[in-house]
mmCIF file of C-alpha atoms in Angstrom:
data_model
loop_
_atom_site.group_PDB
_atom_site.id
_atom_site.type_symbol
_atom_site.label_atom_id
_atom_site.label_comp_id
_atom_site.label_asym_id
_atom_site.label_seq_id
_atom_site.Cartn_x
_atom_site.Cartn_y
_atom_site.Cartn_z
ATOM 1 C CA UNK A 938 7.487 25.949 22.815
ATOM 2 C CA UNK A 939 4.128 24.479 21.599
ATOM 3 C CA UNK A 940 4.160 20.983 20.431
ATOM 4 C CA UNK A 941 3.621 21.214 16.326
ATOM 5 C CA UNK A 942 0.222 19.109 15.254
ATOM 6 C CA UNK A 943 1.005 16.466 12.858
ATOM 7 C CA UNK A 944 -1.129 14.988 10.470
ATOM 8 C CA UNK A 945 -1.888 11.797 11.139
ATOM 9 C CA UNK A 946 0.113 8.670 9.452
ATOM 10 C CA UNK A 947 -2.251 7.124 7.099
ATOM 11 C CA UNK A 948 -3.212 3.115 7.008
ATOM 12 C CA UNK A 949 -1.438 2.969 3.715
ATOM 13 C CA UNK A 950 1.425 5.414 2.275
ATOM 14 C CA UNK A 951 3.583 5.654 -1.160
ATOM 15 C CA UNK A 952 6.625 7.637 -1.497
ATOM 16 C CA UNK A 953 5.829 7.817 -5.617
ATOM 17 C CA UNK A 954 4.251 11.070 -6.677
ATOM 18 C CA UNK A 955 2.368 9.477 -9.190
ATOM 19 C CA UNK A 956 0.549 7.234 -6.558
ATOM 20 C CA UNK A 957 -2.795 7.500 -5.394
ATOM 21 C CA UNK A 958 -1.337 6.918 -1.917
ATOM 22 C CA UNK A 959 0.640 9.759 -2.062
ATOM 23 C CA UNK A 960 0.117 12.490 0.838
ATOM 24 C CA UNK A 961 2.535 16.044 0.384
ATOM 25 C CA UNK A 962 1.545 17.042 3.711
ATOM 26 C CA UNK A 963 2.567 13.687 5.576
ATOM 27 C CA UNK A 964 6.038 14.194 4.125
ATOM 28 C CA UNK A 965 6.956 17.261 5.719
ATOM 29 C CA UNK A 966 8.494 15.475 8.623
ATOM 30 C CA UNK A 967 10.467 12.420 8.665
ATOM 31 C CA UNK A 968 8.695 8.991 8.811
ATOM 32 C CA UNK A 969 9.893 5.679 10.126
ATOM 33 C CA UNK A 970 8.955 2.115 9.712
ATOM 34 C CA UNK A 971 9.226 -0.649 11.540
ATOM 35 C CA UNK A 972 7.778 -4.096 10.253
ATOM 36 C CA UNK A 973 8.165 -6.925 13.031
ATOM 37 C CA UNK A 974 10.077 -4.597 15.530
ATOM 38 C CA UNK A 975 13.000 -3.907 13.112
ATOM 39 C CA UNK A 976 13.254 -0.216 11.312
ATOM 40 C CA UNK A 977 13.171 -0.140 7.586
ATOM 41 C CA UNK A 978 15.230 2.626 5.505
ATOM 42 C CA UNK A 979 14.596 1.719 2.101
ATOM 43 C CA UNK A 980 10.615 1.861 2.099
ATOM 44 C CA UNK A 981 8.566 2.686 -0.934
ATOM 45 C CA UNK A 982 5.102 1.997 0.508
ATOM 46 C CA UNK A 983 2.790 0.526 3.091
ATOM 47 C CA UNK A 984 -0.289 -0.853 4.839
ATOM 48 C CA UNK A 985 -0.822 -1.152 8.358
ATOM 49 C CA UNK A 986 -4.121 -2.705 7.484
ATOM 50 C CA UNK A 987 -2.980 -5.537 5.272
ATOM 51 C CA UNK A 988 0.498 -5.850 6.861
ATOM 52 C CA UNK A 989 2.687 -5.650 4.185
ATOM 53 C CA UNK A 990 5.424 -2.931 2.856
ATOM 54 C CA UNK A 991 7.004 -2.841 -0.476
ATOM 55 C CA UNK A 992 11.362 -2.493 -0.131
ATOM 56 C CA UNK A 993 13.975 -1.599 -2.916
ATOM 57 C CA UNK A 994 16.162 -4.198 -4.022
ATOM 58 C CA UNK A 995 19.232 -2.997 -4.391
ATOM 59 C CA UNK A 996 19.808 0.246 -7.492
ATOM 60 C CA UNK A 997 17.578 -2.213 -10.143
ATOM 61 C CA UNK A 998 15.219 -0.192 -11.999
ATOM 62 C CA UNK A 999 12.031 -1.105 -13.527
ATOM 63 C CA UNK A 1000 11.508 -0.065 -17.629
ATOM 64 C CA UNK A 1001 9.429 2.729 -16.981
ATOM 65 C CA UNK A 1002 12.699 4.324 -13.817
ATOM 66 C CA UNK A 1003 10.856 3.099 -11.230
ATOM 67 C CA UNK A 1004 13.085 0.873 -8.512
ATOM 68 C CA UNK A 1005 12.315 -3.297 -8.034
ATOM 69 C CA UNK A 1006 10.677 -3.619 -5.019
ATOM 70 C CA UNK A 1007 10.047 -6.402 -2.918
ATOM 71 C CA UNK A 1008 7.423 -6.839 -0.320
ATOM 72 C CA UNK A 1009 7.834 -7.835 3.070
ATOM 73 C CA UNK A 1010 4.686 -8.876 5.192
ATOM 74 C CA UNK A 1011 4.156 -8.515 9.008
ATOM 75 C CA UNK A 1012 3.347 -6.200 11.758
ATOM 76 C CA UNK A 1013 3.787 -2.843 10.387
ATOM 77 C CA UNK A 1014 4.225 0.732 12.552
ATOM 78 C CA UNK A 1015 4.723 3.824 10.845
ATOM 79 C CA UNK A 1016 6.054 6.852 13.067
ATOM 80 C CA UNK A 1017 7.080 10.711 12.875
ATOM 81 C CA UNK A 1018 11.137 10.629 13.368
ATOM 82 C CA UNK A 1019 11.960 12.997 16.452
ATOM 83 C CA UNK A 1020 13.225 16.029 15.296
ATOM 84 C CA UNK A 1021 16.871 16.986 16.265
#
């Protein structure tokens, strides 16, 4: 089997269509987060740059659908989940 080539993770990311950090393509595999060694489930966006990434609280919802987010700063590594 050939290893697939992956695009490569950006510096920032947003799962919300409607951002301009959106990227289709990068979402065609699974991506994790980790910020300070710990993986992150519940991400919504991030910079590896700035070292910060924006969490859901809880099921609270904005006025306009969107969920609350929170943002938690430190050392931030996105990575392509391995593919079972």
């Amino acid at each position: 089997m050939s290893e697939e080539q992956l695009p490569e993770l950006p510096d920032r990311l947003s799962v919300n269509p409607k951002s301009p950090h959106f990227n289709a393509d990068v979402f065609q595999r699974d991506i994790g987060i980790r910020i300070n060694g710990k993986e992150k489930t519940n991400v919504e966006e991030y910079c590896v740059s700035e070292g910060w990434i924006k969490v859901a609280v809880g099921k609270s919802m904005d006025r306009h659908g969107n969920p609350l987010t929170m943002t938690l700063k430190g050392e931030v590594e996105p990575f392509y989940k391995e593919r079972k």
